[in-house]
Amino acid sequence: MSQASEETREHWSGSLAFVLAAVGSAVGLGNVWKFPYITGMHGGGAFVLVYLGCIALVGLPILMAEMVVGRRSQAGPVGAFRSLAAPDRGGKLWSIWGYFAILTGFLLLSFYSVVGGWTVAYALKSVFGQFASGTPSEIKAMFGAYSGDPVSSTMSHAIFMVVTIGVVYSGVSKGIERAARTLMPLFFLLLIFLLGYATATTGFGEAMNFMFQPNFSDLTAAGILEALGHSFFTLSLGMGAVIIYGSYLPKDSTLYGSAIAIGFFDTFVALTAGVVIFTIVFSQGMAPGSGPSLVFETMPVLFSQIPYGSLLSTAFFTLLAFAALTSGISLLEVVVSFFVEEFDMDRHLAALSLGGAIFFFGLLSVLSNSLLADFKPFGATIFGNLDYFISNWALPLGGFGVAVFAGWGVDRDEWWDEMKDDWFGRTAFRGWLFLTRVVAPLAIILILMNLMGFLSLEA
Ligand code: PFF
């Protein structure tokens, strides 16, 4: 193994660059596509409140745990688990959890890139005004036609992977940091532009009520667990992305401050995207609970019916594509940095070969909507199986591993030594440790027990 020392390892230029890159990883399809539709399905306000609680009590402590694991070890998940674990508390066996994270990153990017490709295609379709005319059913049908066409969906998956590979190929500061510095501010500008549009639209008040007026009779136990599970996905937890980004943190950066900033921006984007989308949905008198097709079927129909629809739809899908791209970059970085650190592989070669392998593996997901649509092991397509297994099992399990590792597998003094100079002090440290040791693992056990059917919760 060759583990770069702190001096030779590439680092972010400072805390701000790290926060931008980590926000880039966190803010993605999870915020703009998934959060609004699950909020719609679970009835709005009360679900949002529970989600905020999950982010604060489970998401943020694990985010901090991943950051500190990365910064302390100056290594990716495998090296980090191996080097930090106390010998009498599992020792090197912990690195198995690191390998699991690398595999999760590989598999997650293979289908994330397919959806990322759709957003690129939809941004281009909007530029060419393809949603400007046509009946609602014609516009809706465009999604099935696009995702069901093996050639075009392979092309968009390829475009998404080529750009992702290009950024990771260029390295931490010249590639990832630069992409985050350019794309994230643009992303926020587009989001504010869409929010501005929403405030001037009739459905805005109704959307605000829907999102922020809790009605607890709409909340189900299944909704609570969905909120908890989503807090992992949305903060990019449980598969080493934050560990590797944390490992590029200079020692003098603030961990608490960065974690709070990342949690804040990620939540801000999810809530704003929800408000924008529901404003448009309500202004057209539609129901909010249409599910996963909300972004690719409902939104284009709505854009076709409103003034400046093509412009808004271009802004919306470009924003989604940027968000997906900066998340895809962090997924590829987990896999690439593993081969660079553990096998001394050249970064360029690693980015090209592993990115290429993910592209080819991803074809199974691309074709799940066309040539392989009838191939359904375990009752779902390959794409469906991967999405289900990774989002519901692998990320919570990975998060559980990090929480137990940071809470119990490493000596407490090691953490205190790493965090004592942070100006939040000893009380914040104790609070973090308690949440990481007790609250987060218990919450994850609840999710997993629910999945195994011990707690059969109605939807
Ligand atoms: N956080 C991303 C999103 O919300 O879309 C998804 C993701 C990216 C999950 C990177 C995990 C990860 F490591």
Tab-separated table of C-alpha atoms and ligand atoms in Angstrom:
chain	number	residue	atom	x	y	z
A	1	MET	CA	0.000	0.000	0.000
A	2	SER	CA	1.184	3.503	-0.608
A	3	GLN	CA	-0.601	6.079	1.425
A	4	ALA	CA	0.253	9.621	0.458
A	5	SER	CA	1.425	11.588	3.445
A	6	GLU	CA	-0.256	14.833	4.372
A	7	GLU	CA	2.439	16.825	2.561
A	8	THR	CA	2.334	14.976	-0.764
A	9	ARG	CA	-1.404	14.392	-0.887
A	10	GLU	CA	-3.450	16.791	-2.993
A	11	HIS	CA	-5.709	19.049	-0.906
A	12	TRP	CA	-8.521	21.516	-1.391
A	13	SER	CA	-7.408	25.098	-1.413
A	14	GLY	CA	-9.401	25.648	1.801
A	15	SER	CA	-12.639	25.005	3.693
A	16	LEU	CA	-14.738	26.854	1.126
A	17	ALA	CA	-13.546	24.635	-1.715
A	18	PHE	CA	-14.318	21.575	0.366
A	19	VAL	CA	-17.784	22.844	1.239
A	20	LEU	CA	-18.518	23.588	-2.433
A	21	ALA	CA	-17.325	20.150	-3.516
A	22	ALA	CA	-19.209	18.380	-0.726
A	23	VAL	CA	-22.343	20.419	-1.426
A	24	GLY	CA	-21.841	19.439	-5.076
A	25	SER	CA	-21.798	15.795	-4.041
A	26	ALA	CA	-24.761	16.128	-1.693
A	27	VAL	CA	-26.983	18.218	-3.946
A	28	GLY	CA	-28.127	16.001	-6.779
A	29	LEU	CA	-31.015	14.023	-8.183
A	30	GLY	CA	-31.881	13.205	-4.581
A	31	ASN	CA	-32.771	16.848	-3.908
A	32	VAL	CA	-34.468	17.968	-7.087
A	33	TRP	CA	-36.014	14.733	-8.319
A	34	LYS	CA	-36.530	12.454	-5.323
A	35	PHE	CA	-37.210	14.772	-2.382
A	36	PRO	CA	-40.150	16.582	-4.021
A	37	TYR	CA	-41.828	13.386	-5.155
A	38	ILE	CA	-41.512	11.589	-1.802
A	39	THR	CA	-42.759	14.740	-0.053
A	40	GLY	CA	-45.695	14.716	-2.465
A	41	MET	CA	-46.424	11.067	-1.764
A	42	HIS	CA	-46.192	11.448	2.014
A	43	GLY	CA	-48.485	14.429	2.298
A	44	GLY	CA	-46.143	17.452	2.672
A	45	GLY	CA	-45.507	19.490	5.848
A	46	ALA	CA	-45.313	16.809	8.526
A	47	PHE	CA	-43.006	14.711	6.353
A	48	VAL	CA	-40.768	17.755	5.793
A	49	LEU	CA	-40.532	18.332	9.540
A	50	VAL	CA	-39.527	14.731	10.211
A	51	TYR	CA	-37.012	14.920	7.387
A	52	LEU	CA	-35.417	18.010	8.982
A	53	GLY	CA	-35.153	16.132	12.278
A	54	CYS	CA	-33.481	13.172	10.552
A	55	ILE	CA	-30.953	15.428	8.851
A	56	ALA	CA	-30.067	17.147	12.125
A	57	LEU	CA	-29.955	14.131	14.435
A	58	VAL	CA	-28.701	11.352	12.159
A	59	GLY	CA	-27.408	12.857	8.912
A	60	LEU	CA	-25.179	15.594	10.342
A	61	PRO	CA	-23.440	13.416	12.968
A	62	ILE	CA	-22.604	10.788	10.330
A	63	LEU	CA	-21.489	13.509	7.920
A	64	MET	CA	-19.117	14.777	10.616
A	65	ALA	CA	-17.980	11.221	11.305
A	66	GLU	CA	-17.091	10.656	7.640
A	67	MET	CA	-15.271	13.988	7.460
A	68	VAL	CA	-13.191	13.342	10.540
A	69	VAL	CA	-12.418	9.751	9.506
A	70	GLY	CA	-11.119	11.089	6.175
A	71	ARG	CA	-9.167	14.022	7.560
A	72	ARG	CA	-7.573	12.046	10.374
A	73	SER	CA	-6.468	9.142	8.176
A	74	GLN	CA	-5.661	11.149	5.028
A	75	ALA	CA	-6.981	8.156	3.122
A	76	GLY	CA	-10.061	6.811	1.325
A	77	PRO	CA	-12.471	4.416	3.051
A	78	VAL	CA	-10.334	1.260	2.862
A	79	GLY	CA	-7.125	2.883	4.094
A	80	ALA	CA	-9.037	4.940	6.648
A	81	PHE	CA	-10.804	2.018	8.285
A	82	ARG	CA	-7.616	-0.031	8.256
A	83	SER	CA	-5.366	2.605	9.762
A	84	LEU	CA	-7.672	4.098	12.405
A	85	ALA	CA	-9.340	1.057	13.975
A	86	ALA	CA	-8.090	0.213	17.452
A	87	PRO	CA	-6.439	-3.258	17.281
A	88	ASP	CA	-8.557	-4.604	20.135
A	89	ARG	CA	-11.824	-3.348	18.602
A	90	GLY	CA	-11.890	-5.158	15.298
A	91	GLY	CA	-8.597	-3.807	13.927
A	92	LYS	CA	-7.937	-4.332	10.240
A	93	LEU	CA	-11.143	-6.341	9.815
A	94	TRP	CA	-12.872	-2.968	9.552
A	95	SER	CA	-11.386	-2.444	6.095
A	96	ILE	CA	-14.028	-4.870	4.756
A	97	TRP	CA	-16.452	-2.016	5.293
A	98	GLY	CA	-14.214	0.127	3.103
A	99	TYR	CA	-14.289	-2.388	0.243
A	100	PHE	CA	-18.041	-2.469	0.544
A	101	ALA	CA	-18.072	1.335	0.113
A	102	ILE	CA	-15.997	1.133	-3.094
A	103	LEU	CA	-18.323	-1.485	-4.561
A	104	THR	CA	-21.346	0.610	-3.607
A	105	GLY	CA	-19.819	3.638	-5.360
A	106	PHE	CA	-19.222	1.619	-8.511
A	107	LEU	CA	-22.757	0.238	-8.614
A	108	LEU	CA	-24.456	3.491	-7.638
A	109	LEU	CA	-22.708	5.493	-10.351
A	110	SER	CA	-23.591	2.842	-12.943
A	111	PHE	CA	-27.303	3.686	-12.676
A	112	TYR	CA	-27.065	7.282	-11.363
A	113	SER	CA	-25.352	8.107	-14.639
A	114	VAL	CA	-28.316	6.754	-16.594
A	115	VAL	CA	-30.688	9.188	-14.868
A	116	GLY	CA	-27.995	11.887	-15.114
A	117	GLY	CA	-27.950	11.242	-18.867
A	118	TRP	CA	-31.718	11.747	-19.055
A	119	THR	CA	-31.335	15.169	-17.417
A	120	VAL	CA	-28.712	16.139	-20.020
A	121	ALA	CA	-31.007	14.938	-22.800
A	122	TYR	CA	-33.963	16.825	-21.321
A	123	ALA	CA	-31.903	20.019	-21.027
A	124	LEU	CA	-31.036	19.697	-24.739
A	125	LYS	CA	-34.619	18.894	-25.702
A	126	SER	CA	-35.734	22.024	-23.846
A	127	VAL	CA	-33.187	24.188	-25.681
A	128	PHE	CA	-34.640	22.947	-28.965
A	129	GLY	CA	-38.167	23.688	-27.786
A	130	GLN	CA	-39.329	20.084	-27.945
A	131	PHE	CA	-41.739	20.532	-25.057
A	132	ALA	CA	-43.182	23.721	-26.512
A	133	SER	CA	-45.984	22.074	-28.419
A	134	GLY	CA	-47.915	18.844	-28.263
A	135	THR	CA	-50.732	17.476	-26.130
A	136	PRO	CA	-50.019	16.453	-22.524
A	137	SER	CA	-50.163	12.773	-23.418
A	138	GLU	CA	-47.742	13.293	-26.315
A	139	ILE	CA	-45.277	15.099	-24.061
A	140	LYS	CA	-45.623	12.479	-21.334
A	141	ALA	CA	-45.018	9.743	-23.866
A	142	MET	CA	-41.701	11.362	-24.847
A	143	PHE	CA	-40.100	10.081	-21.664
A	144	GLY	CA	-41.026	6.460	-22.272
A	145	ALA	CA	-39.922	6.806	-25.882
A	146	TYR	CA	-36.588	8.353	-24.907
A	147	SER	CA	-35.673	6.027	-22.062
A	148	GLY	CA	-36.965	3.071	-24.072
A	149	ASP	CA	-34.707	3.834	-27.026
A	150	PRO	CA	-31.458	1.928	-26.465
A	151	VAL	CA	-29.392	4.123	-28.791
A	152	SER	CA	-30.322	7.581	-27.497
A	153	SER	CA	-30.241	6.579	-23.844
A	154	THR	CA	-26.837	4.952	-24.327
A	155	MET	CA	-25.636	8.196	-25.899
A	156	SER	CA	-26.766	10.347	-22.990
A	157	HIS	CA	-25.320	7.885	-20.456
A	158	ALA	CA	-22.053	8.112	-22.433
A	159	ILE	CA	-22.060	11.936	-22.414
A	160	PHE	CA	-22.628	11.990	-18.669
A	161	MET	CA	-19.822	9.501	-18.030
A	162	VAL	CA	-17.361	11.236	-20.372
A	163	VAL	CA	-17.763	14.563	-18.569
A	164	THR	CA	-17.534	12.877	-15.158
A	165	ILE	CA	-14.397	10.987	-16.186
A	166	GLY	CA	-12.868	14.179	-17.612
A	167	VAL	CA	-13.245	15.996	-14.283
A	168	VAL	CA	-11.886	13.167	-12.119
A	169	TYR	CA	-9.049	12.630	-14.615
A	170	SER	CA	-7.915	16.212	-13.996
A	171	GLY	CA	-7.446	15.656	-10.267
A	172	VAL	CA	-8.620	17.140	-6.996
A	173	SER	CA	-7.834	20.825	-7.404
A	174	LYS	CA	-7.722	21.179	-11.187
A	175	GLY	CA	-10.718	18.924	-11.775
A	176	ILE	CA	-13.131	18.469	-8.883
A	177	GLU	CA	-12.549	21.797	-7.124
A	178	ARG	CA	-12.714	23.753	-10.361
A	179	ALA	CA	-15.917	21.998	-11.492
A	180	ALA	CA	-17.544	22.667	-8.109
A	181	ARG	CA	-16.452	26.314	-8.115
A	182	THR	CA	-17.996	26.850	-11.541
A	183	LEU	CA	-21.074	24.651	-11.464
A	184	MET	CA	-22.347	25.188	-7.922
A	185	PRO	CA	-22.678	29.001	-8.123
A	186	LEU	CA	-24.402	28.610	-11.514
A	187	PHE	CA	-26.656	26.001	-9.977
A	188	PHE	CA	-27.644	28.374	-7.178
A	189	LEU	CA	-28.291	31.201	-9.637
A	190	LEU	CA	-30.613	29.015	-11.691
A	191	LEU	CA	-32.381	27.856	-8.540
A	192	ILE	CA	-32.929	31.415	-7.329
A	193	PHE	CA	-34.172	32.378	-10.781
A	194	LEU	CA	-36.737	29.563	-10.672
A	195	LEU	CA	-37.702	30.493	-7.104
A	196	GLY	CA	-38.222	34.092	-8.237
A	197	TYR	CA	-40.508	32.812	-10.975
A	198	ALA	CA	-42.402	30.667	-8.474
A	199	THR	CA	-43.059	33.529	-6.052
A	200	ALA	CA	-44.818	35.426	-8.833
A	201	THR	CA	-46.999	32.457	-9.769
A	202	THR	CA	-50.478	31.668	-8.443
A	203	GLY	CA	-49.678	28.275	-6.928
A	204	PHE	CA	-46.919	29.679	-4.677
A	205	GLY	CA	-49.063	30.174	-1.555
A	206	GLU	CA	-50.564	26.722	-1.860
A	207	ALA	CA	-47.100	25.199	-2.369
A	208	MET	CA	-45.776	26.957	0.755
A	209	ASN	CA	-48.734	25.673	2.778
A	210	PHE	CA	-48.283	22.191	1.430
A	211	MET	CA	-44.586	22.125	2.296
A	212	PHE	CA	-44.551	23.977	5.593
A	213	GLN	CA	-47.888	23.452	7.327
A	214	PRO	CA	-47.590	20.123	9.069
A	215	ASN	CA	-50.658	18.001	9.194
A	216	PHE	CA	-49.677	15.057	11.326
A	217	SER	CA	-52.601	12.914	10.296
A	218	ASP	CA	-50.895	12.622	6.868
A	219	LEU	CA	-47.788	11.117	8.381
A	220	THR	CA	-47.278	7.354	8.428
A	221	ALA	CA	-44.557	5.275	10.060
A	222	ALA	CA	-43.404	4.300	6.572
A	223	GLY	CA	-43.054	8.007	5.777
A	224	ILE	CA	-40.815	8.491	8.809
A	225	LEU	CA	-38.529	5.691	7.683
A	226	GLU	CA	-38.484	7.033	4.144
A	227	ALA	CA	-37.359	10.408	5.527
A	228	LEU	CA	-34.605	8.704	7.489
A	229	GLY	CA	-33.394	6.628	4.546
A	230	HIS	CA	-33.414	9.650	2.280
A	231	SER	CA	-31.239	11.631	4.673
A	232	PHE	CA	-28.367	9.229	3.817
A	233	PHE	CA	-28.857	9.391	0.112
A	234	THR	CA	-29.164	13.149	-0.008
A	235	LEU	CA	-26.046	13.867	2.082
A	236	SER	CA	-24.011	11.268	0.115
A	237	LEU	CA	-23.434	9.184	3.231
A	238	GLY	CA	-22.635	5.536	3.677
A	239	MET	CA	-20.306	4.935	0.765
A	240	GLY	CA	-17.134	6.824	1.428
A	241	ALA	CA	-17.709	9.932	-0.722
A	242	VAL	CA	-17.424	12.255	2.267
A	243	ILE	CA	-14.514	10.218	3.682
A	244	ILE	CA	-12.510	10.742	0.522
A	245	TYR	CA	-13.470	14.426	0.215
A	246	GLY	CA	-12.652	14.848	3.934
A	247	SER	CA	-9.240	13.315	3.340
A	248	TYR	CA	-8.377	16.251	1.067
A	249	LEU	CA	-9.197	18.707	3.883
A	250	PRO	CA	-6.357	20.784	5.231
A	251	LYS	CA	-5.876	20.266	8.975
A	252	ASP	CA	-6.767	23.825	9.868
A	253	SER	CA	-10.272	23.697	8.367
A	254	THR	CA	-13.347	23.682	10.579
A	255	LEU	CA	-15.242	20.404	10.680
A	256	TYR	CA	-18.394	21.505	12.505
A	257	GLY	CA	-18.752	24.680	10.463
A	258	SER	CA	-18.320	22.797	7.185
A	259	ALA	CA	-20.777	20.064	8.191
A	260	ILE	CA	-23.400	22.623	9.165
A	261	ALA	CA	-22.886	24.524	5.900
A	262	ILE	CA	-23.238	21.330	3.834
A	263	GLY	CA	-26.365	20.260	5.727
A	264	PHE	CA	-27.829	23.749	5.377
A	265	PHE	CA	-27.260	24.079	1.621
A	266	ASP	CA	-28.422	20.560	0.876
A	267	THR	CA	-31.634	21.133	2.814
A	268	PHE	CA	-32.136	24.587	1.330
A	269	VAL	CA	-31.926	23.135	-2.191
A	270	ALA	CA	-34.327	20.287	-1.431
A	271	LEU	CA	-36.899	22.649	0.111
A	272	THR	CA	-36.535	25.240	-2.648
A	273	ALA	CA	-36.823	22.613	-5.375
A	274	GLY	CA	-39.944	21.334	-3.614
A	275	VAL	CA	-41.473	24.825	-3.466
A	276	VAL	CA	-40.690	25.510	-7.154
A	277	ILE	CA	-42.047	22.187	-8.354
A	278	PHE	CA	-45.214	22.264	-6.228
A	279	THR	CA	-45.894	25.871	-7.203
A	280	ILE	CA	-45.985	24.806	-10.833
A	281	VAL	CA	-47.959	21.667	-10.005
A	282	PHE	CA	-50.597	23.559	-7.988
A	283	SER	CA	-50.834	26.468	-10.393
A	284	GLN	CA	-51.996	23.937	-12.978
A	285	GLY	CA	-54.415	22.324	-10.549
A	286	MET	CA	-52.576	19.007	-10.502
A	287	ALA	CA	-52.122	16.533	-7.636
A	288	PRO	CA	-48.716	16.531	-5.906
A	289	GLY	CA	-48.374	12.776	-5.386
A	290	SER	CA	-47.640	11.522	-8.904
A	291	GLY	CA	-44.450	9.753	-7.800
A	292	PRO	CA	-41.110	9.206	-9.574
A	293	SER	CA	-42.377	10.460	-12.934
A	294	LEU	CA	-42.962	13.947	-11.436
A	295	VAL	CA	-39.801	15.454	-12.931
A	296	PHE	CA	-39.590	13.745	-16.321
A	297	GLU	CA	-43.282	13.518	-17.219
A	298	THR	CA	-45.293	16.013	-15.201
A	299	MET	CA	-42.852	18.932	-15.336
A	300	PRO	CA	-42.414	18.999	-19.152
A	301	VAL	CA	-46.198	18.910	-19.558
A	302	LEU	CA	-46.482	21.864	-17.220
A	303	PHE	CA	-43.679	23.741	-18.961
A	304	SER	CA	-45.527	23.322	-22.253
A	305	GLN	CA	-48.510	25.173	-20.824
A	306	ILE	CA	-46.933	28.208	-19.187
A	307	PRO	CA	-45.456	31.422	-20.549
A	308	TYR	CA	-41.694	31.217	-21.199
A	309	GLY	CA	-42.018	27.448	-20.762
A	310	SER	CA	-39.018	26.546	-22.966
A	311	LEU	CA	-36.754	28.963	-21.138
A	312	LEU	CA	-37.862	27.728	-17.728
A	313	SER	CA	-37.565	24.138	-18.741
A	314	THR	CA	-34.041	24.734	-20.078
A	315	ALA	CA	-33.106	26.352	-16.749
A	316	PHE	CA	-34.711	23.547	-14.775
A	317	PHE	CA	-33.089	20.621	-16.584
A	318	THR	CA	-29.697	22.333	-16.836
A	319	LEU	CA	-29.832	22.830	-13.092
A	320	LEU	CA	-30.682	19.182	-12.611
A	321	ALA	CA	-27.862	18.088	-14.933
A	322	PHE	CA	-25.282	20.209	-13.046
A	323	ALA	CA	-26.491	18.809	-9.751
A	324	ALA	CA	-26.268	15.235	-11.016
A	325	LEU	CA	-22.823	15.823	-12.494
A	326	THR	CA	-21.171	17.083	-9.314
A	327	SER	CA	-22.639	14.080	-7.470
A	328	GLY	CA	-21.450	11.658	-10.144
A	329	ILE	CA	-17.954	13.126	-9.839
A	330	SER	CA	-17.806	12.261	-6.139
A	331	LEU	CA	-18.957	8.720	-6.841
A	332	LEU	CA	-16.240	8.162	-9.427
A	333	GLU	CA	-13.626	9.751	-7.153
A	334	VAL	CA	-14.335	7.131	-4.469
A	335	VAL	CA	-13.553	4.330	-6.911
A	336	VAL	CA	-10.615	6.006	-8.681
A	337	SER	CA	-8.827	7.181	-5.535
A	338	PHE	CA	-9.017	3.636	-4.159
A	339	PHE	CA	-6.976	2.290	-7.078
A	340	VAL	CA	-4.597	5.251	-6.953
A	341	GLU	CA	-3.964	4.880	-3.221
A	342	GLU	CA	-3.971	1.136	-2.825
A	343	PHE	CA	-2.332	0.018	-6.059
A	344	ASP	CA	-0.311	3.076	-7.021
A	345	MET	CA	-2.259	3.308	-10.243
A	346	ASP	CA	-1.831	6.432	-12.324
A	347	ARG	CA	-4.866	8.734	-11.801
A	348	HIS	CA	-5.393	9.246	-15.535
A	349	LEU	CA	-5.373	5.550	-16.249
A	350	ALA	CA	-7.618	4.844	-13.251
A	351	ALA	CA	-10.175	7.479	-14.288
A	352	LEU	CA	-10.310	6.209	-17.858
A	353	SER	CA	-10.395	2.488	-17.131
A	354	LEU	CA	-12.714	2.523	-14.111
A	355	GLY	CA	-14.971	5.174	-15.614
A	356	GLY	CA	-15.067	3.008	-18.751
A	357	ALA	CA	-15.918	-0.083	-16.702
A	358	ILE	CA	-18.735	1.786	-14.953
A	359	PHE	CA	-20.024	2.972	-18.322
A	360	PHE	CA	-20.159	-0.594	-19.643
A	361	PHE	CA	-21.704	-1.970	-16.489
A	362	GLY	CA	-24.224	0.880	-16.612
A	363	LEU	CA	-25.430	-0.386	-19.990
A	364	LEU	CA	-27.332	-3.058	-18.059
A	365	SER	CA	-29.313	-0.241	-16.430
A	366	VAL	CA	-29.678	1.728	-19.667
A	367	LEU	CA	-31.091	-1.317	-21.403
A	368	SER	CA	-33.395	-2.137	-18.472
A	369	ASN	CA	-35.854	0.229	-20.120
A	370	SER	CA	-35.608	-1.323	-23.552
A	371	LEU	CA	-33.936	-4.559	-24.642
A	372	LEU	CA	-33.722	-5.959	-21.089
A	373	ALA	CA	-37.099	-4.658	-19.913
A	374	ASP	CA	-38.476	-8.160	-19.565
A	375	PHE	CA	-35.488	-9.527	-17.703
A	376	LYS	CA	-36.646	-9.286	-14.095
A	377	PRO	CA	-34.592	-11.152	-11.533
A	378	PHE	CA	-36.332	-10.769	-8.102
A	379	GLY	CA	-39.331	-9.192	-9.798
A	380	ALA	CA	-37.684	-5.976	-11.039
A	381	THR	CA	-35.381	-4.893	-13.851
A	382	ILE	CA	-31.628	-4.748	-13.268
A	383	PHE	CA	-31.946	-0.979	-12.876
A	384	GLY	CA	-34.790	-1.415	-10.383
A	385	ASN	CA	-32.867	-4.000	-8.368
A	386	LEU	CA	-29.730	-1.884	-8.200
A	387	ASP	CA	-31.644	1.214	-7.159
A	388	TYR	CA	-33.564	-0.686	-4.493
A	389	PHE	CA	-30.559	-2.523	-3.108
A	390	ILE	CA	-28.205	0.475	-3.050
A	391	SER	CA	-30.598	3.150	-1.786
A	392	ASN	CA	-32.429	1.061	0.783
A	393	TRP	CA	-29.790	-1.371	1.971
A	394	ALA	CA	-26.241	-0.471	1.012
A	395	LEU	CA	-26.250	3.218	2.047
A	396	PRO	CA	-27.943	2.679	5.441
A	397	LEU	CA	-25.647	-0.318	6.092
A	398	GLY	CA	-22.615	1.740	5.088
A	399	GLY	CA	-23.817	4.594	7.328
A	400	PHE	CA	-24.278	2.140	10.178
A	401	GLY	CA	-20.697	0.951	9.656
A	402	VAL	CA	-19.287	4.472	9.788
A	403	ALA	CA	-21.324	5.417	12.864
A	404	VAL	CA	-20.339	2.283	14.802
A	405	PHE	CA	-16.752	2.594	13.627
A	406	ALA	CA	-16.398	6.241	14.605
A	407	GLY	CA	-18.398	5.781	17.794
A	408	TRP	CA	-16.937	2.543	19.093
A	409	GLY	CA	-14.124	1.248	16.871
A	410	VAL	CA	-11.714	4.135	17.350
A	411	ASP	CA	-10.304	5.515	20.536
A	412	ARG	CA	-12.210	8.594	21.688
A	413	ASP	CA	-8.947	10.435	22.378
A	414	GLU	CA	-7.977	10.077	18.742
A	415	TRP	CA	-11.077	12.061	17.754
A	416	TRP	CA	-10.630	14.613	20.489
A	417	ASP	CA	-7.090	15.174	19.292
A	418	GLU	CA	-8.369	15.793	15.751
A	419	MET	CA	-11.233	18.076	16.794
A	420	LYS	CA	-10.000	19.882	19.881
A	421	ASP	CA	-8.826	22.958	17.962
A	422	ASP	CA	-12.215	23.457	16.345
A	423	TRP	CA	-13.829	26.424	18.066
A	424	PHE	CA	-17.051	24.544	18.869
A	425	GLY	CA	-15.343	22.990	21.881
A	426	ARG	CA	-15.945	20.074	24.206
A	427	THR	CA	-19.735	20.227	24.556
A	428	ALA	CA	-20.245	20.021	20.796
A	429	PHE	CA	-17.765	17.155	20.715
A	430	ARG	CA	-19.667	15.227	23.387
A	431	GLY	CA	-22.969	15.863	21.599
A	432	TRP	CA	-21.533	14.606	18.313
A	433	LEU	CA	-20.127	11.488	19.947
A	434	PHE	CA	-23.429	10.670	21.638
A	435	LEU	CA	-25.431	11.036	18.429
A	436	THR	CA	-22.871	8.949	16.531
A	437	ARG	CA	-22.632	6.215	19.136
A	438	VAL	CA	-26.269	5.809	20.062
A	439	VAL	CA	-28.893	7.748	18.118
A	440	ALA	CA	-27.656	7.173	14.551
A	441	PRO	CA	-27.030	3.400	14.849
A	442	LEU	CA	-30.415	2.843	16.524
A	443	ALA	CA	-32.207	4.821	13.832
A	444	ILE	CA	-30.498	2.773	11.117
A	445	ILE	CA	-31.388	-0.491	12.845
A	446	LEU	CA	-35.016	0.659	12.685
A	447	ILE	CA	-34.795	1.214	8.922
A	448	LEU	CA	-33.204	-2.163	8.361
A	449	MET	CA	-35.659	-3.995	10.593
A	450	ASN	CA	-38.470	-2.387	8.687
A	451	LEU	CA	-36.952	-3.570	5.417
A	452	MET	CA	-36.657	-7.089	6.756
A	453	GLY	CA	-40.319	-6.974	7.611
A	454	PHE	CA	-40.027	-7.151	11.385
A	455	LEU	CA	-41.885	-3.920	11.667
A	456	SER	CA	-44.462	-4.245	8.971
A	457	LEU	CA	-45.448	-0.630	8.474
A	458	GLU	CA	-48.196	0.230	6.127
A	459	ALA	CA	-47.278	2.759	3.421
B	1	PFF	N1	-26.345	12.938	-2.731
B	1	PFF	C1	-26.665	12.593	-4.079
B	1	PFF	C2	-28.070	13.075	-4.386
B	1	PFF	O1	-28.769	13.562	-3.489
B	1	PFF	O2	-28.472	12.966	-5.531
B	1	PFF	C3	-26.536	11.121	-4.361
B	1	PFF	C4	-25.246	10.510	-3.897
B	1	PFF	C5	-24.044	11.003	-4.389
B	1	PFF	C6	-25.257	9.510	-2.948
B	1	PFF	C7	-22.849	10.515	-3.913
B	1	PFF	C8	-24.084	8.997	-2.478
B	1	PFF	C9	-22.881	9.515	-2.967
B	1	PFF	F1	-21.768	9.056	-2.502
